[in-house]
Amino acid sequence: MAREAERLRVELGERSYDIVIGEGLLADCGRLLAPVLARPRAVVVSDTTVADLYLDEVRRALRDGGIETDAITVPAGEGSKDFDQLRDLLEQLLALRLERRDTVLALGGGVIGDLAGFAAAILRRGIDFVQLPTTLLAQVDSSVGGKTAINSRHGKNLIGAFHQPRLVLADVAALASLPRRQLLAGYAEVLKYGLIGDFAFFEWLEKNAPALLAGDGEALRHAVAVSCRAKAAIVARDERETGDRALLNLGHTFAHALEAEAGYDGGLLHGEAVAVGLAMAFALSAELGLCPSQEVERLTRHLEAVGLPTSPAAVGLGEVEPSVLLAHMQQDKKVSDGRLTFILARGIGQAFISRDVDQARLAALLASRPAA
Ligand code: NAD
Ligand code: GLY
């Protein structure tokens, strides 16, 4: 018999919501959603791949819960987080006469959550939305915390809004259909929580990554629950990233620069870029004399053991000039008065925010070009 679902709470006053983690939640989503909808009408937004796999099941469950539905499907992939797709989606939602008290259901990975969440944030000045994340990355990170955005030619996630979902349903059974490359990319965000502030979780991951990446349900549930608990606590303390929430960007300044350089065509997945970014953030911390080199080696060994990249060269970007990556970094949302904010670490599980990284040492690290 399937284990009972676990329920966590993101405490944000009147914007508080639950994260439910379990198996079979998509097939039961009508019952779970009915109490949180202002009106029993919703539009399910998903991508072509996810729609083929789960849309019928979700719509059936919603109908069984007495919820009237329509569905909109967008092309799969990062390319959908753009202005054209956003405009099309908004026009389609309006054509369906979505009212202020109706709800957008984001069924898919981080791309769908970010795109549909942003559309919900600005449609009729803001309507409710619910996250039904179907990738590991979305279940442990992007579906929680209310960041929604599209990309610009100037960089990733530069146009967006904070808009909290009304509920997150993380059905780990849906991860069974996820290609291994995508599971691995999501694993980089799982690992991030261990590296930020939970050494015991990092040790657990060192032991249990093989089971988790083989799709073991118990291991996945545990990893999703630990990750969501950590993220919920940070978001509750700092919803709009004026402080601590920036810790969640460990590795991301590097990652976003690599993604901007690679383009958003699926050649480099966000989680793969994050894996490289995590290794680089630790390497920079060691370069600055803040972190013992054994900790960098331990992290790099683990990334390599699971099959994640640890350098720009490993993702085909070894020849990119440091000045080009630095220029991408200057578009980072954390730039303040022209200064970059970096998340550095004193060791595994000991990340901190630094606003005074020596640019010359950073450029030296970027120029050091470790082998793939
Ligand atoms: P994604 O949404 O593109 O999903 C990856 C691929 O997996 C897609 O092709 C999708 O169709 C497919 N897929 C999804 N679920 C599936 C399933 N269960 N079975 C089979 N295939 C499935 O990518 P992602 O990695 O989930 O998310 C990446 C995005 O998330 C990036 O745009 C990133 O910027 C964003 N993000 C946002 C936040 C945030 O806080 N808002 C945090 C982290 C990342
Ligand atoms: N993914 C980083 C954040 O939600 O703040």
XYZ file of N, CA and C and ligand atoms in Angstrom, residues 141 144-145 147 189 192 231 235 241 245 248-249 252, ligand 2:
44
model
N 12.845 22.505 -5.916
C 13.275 23.899 -5.957
C 12.242 24.834 -6.580
N 8.563 25.743 -5.333
C 8.396 26.297 -3.983
C 9.016 27.690 -3.925
N 8.315 28.644 -3.373
C 8.955 29.937 -3.103
C 8.473 31.091 -3.938
N 9.043 32.262 -7.022
C 9.766 32.984 -8.083
C 9.223 32.514 -9.422
N 20.346 20.374 -7.823
C 19.646 21.283 -6.901
C 19.407 20.604 -5.552
N 22.576 20.899 -3.649
C 22.760 22.292 -3.207
C 22.351 22.474 -1.741
N 14.024 24.647 1.857
C 13.636 25.817 1.059
C 12.483 26.572 1.726
N 12.530 30.536 2.606
C 11.546 31.428 1.975
C 10.688 32.113 3.052
N 14.011 37.782 -1.084
C 15.464 37.731 -1.268
C 16.161 39.046 -0.949
N 17.788 34.356 1.505
C 17.324 33.561 0.368
C 18.381 33.478 -0.726
N 20.263 30.313 -1.667
C 19.743 29.305 -2.603
C 20.358 29.467 -3.982
N 21.060 30.577 -4.181
C 21.710 30.799 -5.475
C 23.133 30.259 -5.494
N 24.791 29.554 -8.728
C 23.922 30.030 -9.808
C 24.490 31.211 -10.596
N 15.926 28.922 -6.736
C 16.324 30.013 -5.904
C 15.198 30.615 -5.141
O 14.090 30.167 -5.219
O 15.399 31.572 -4.440
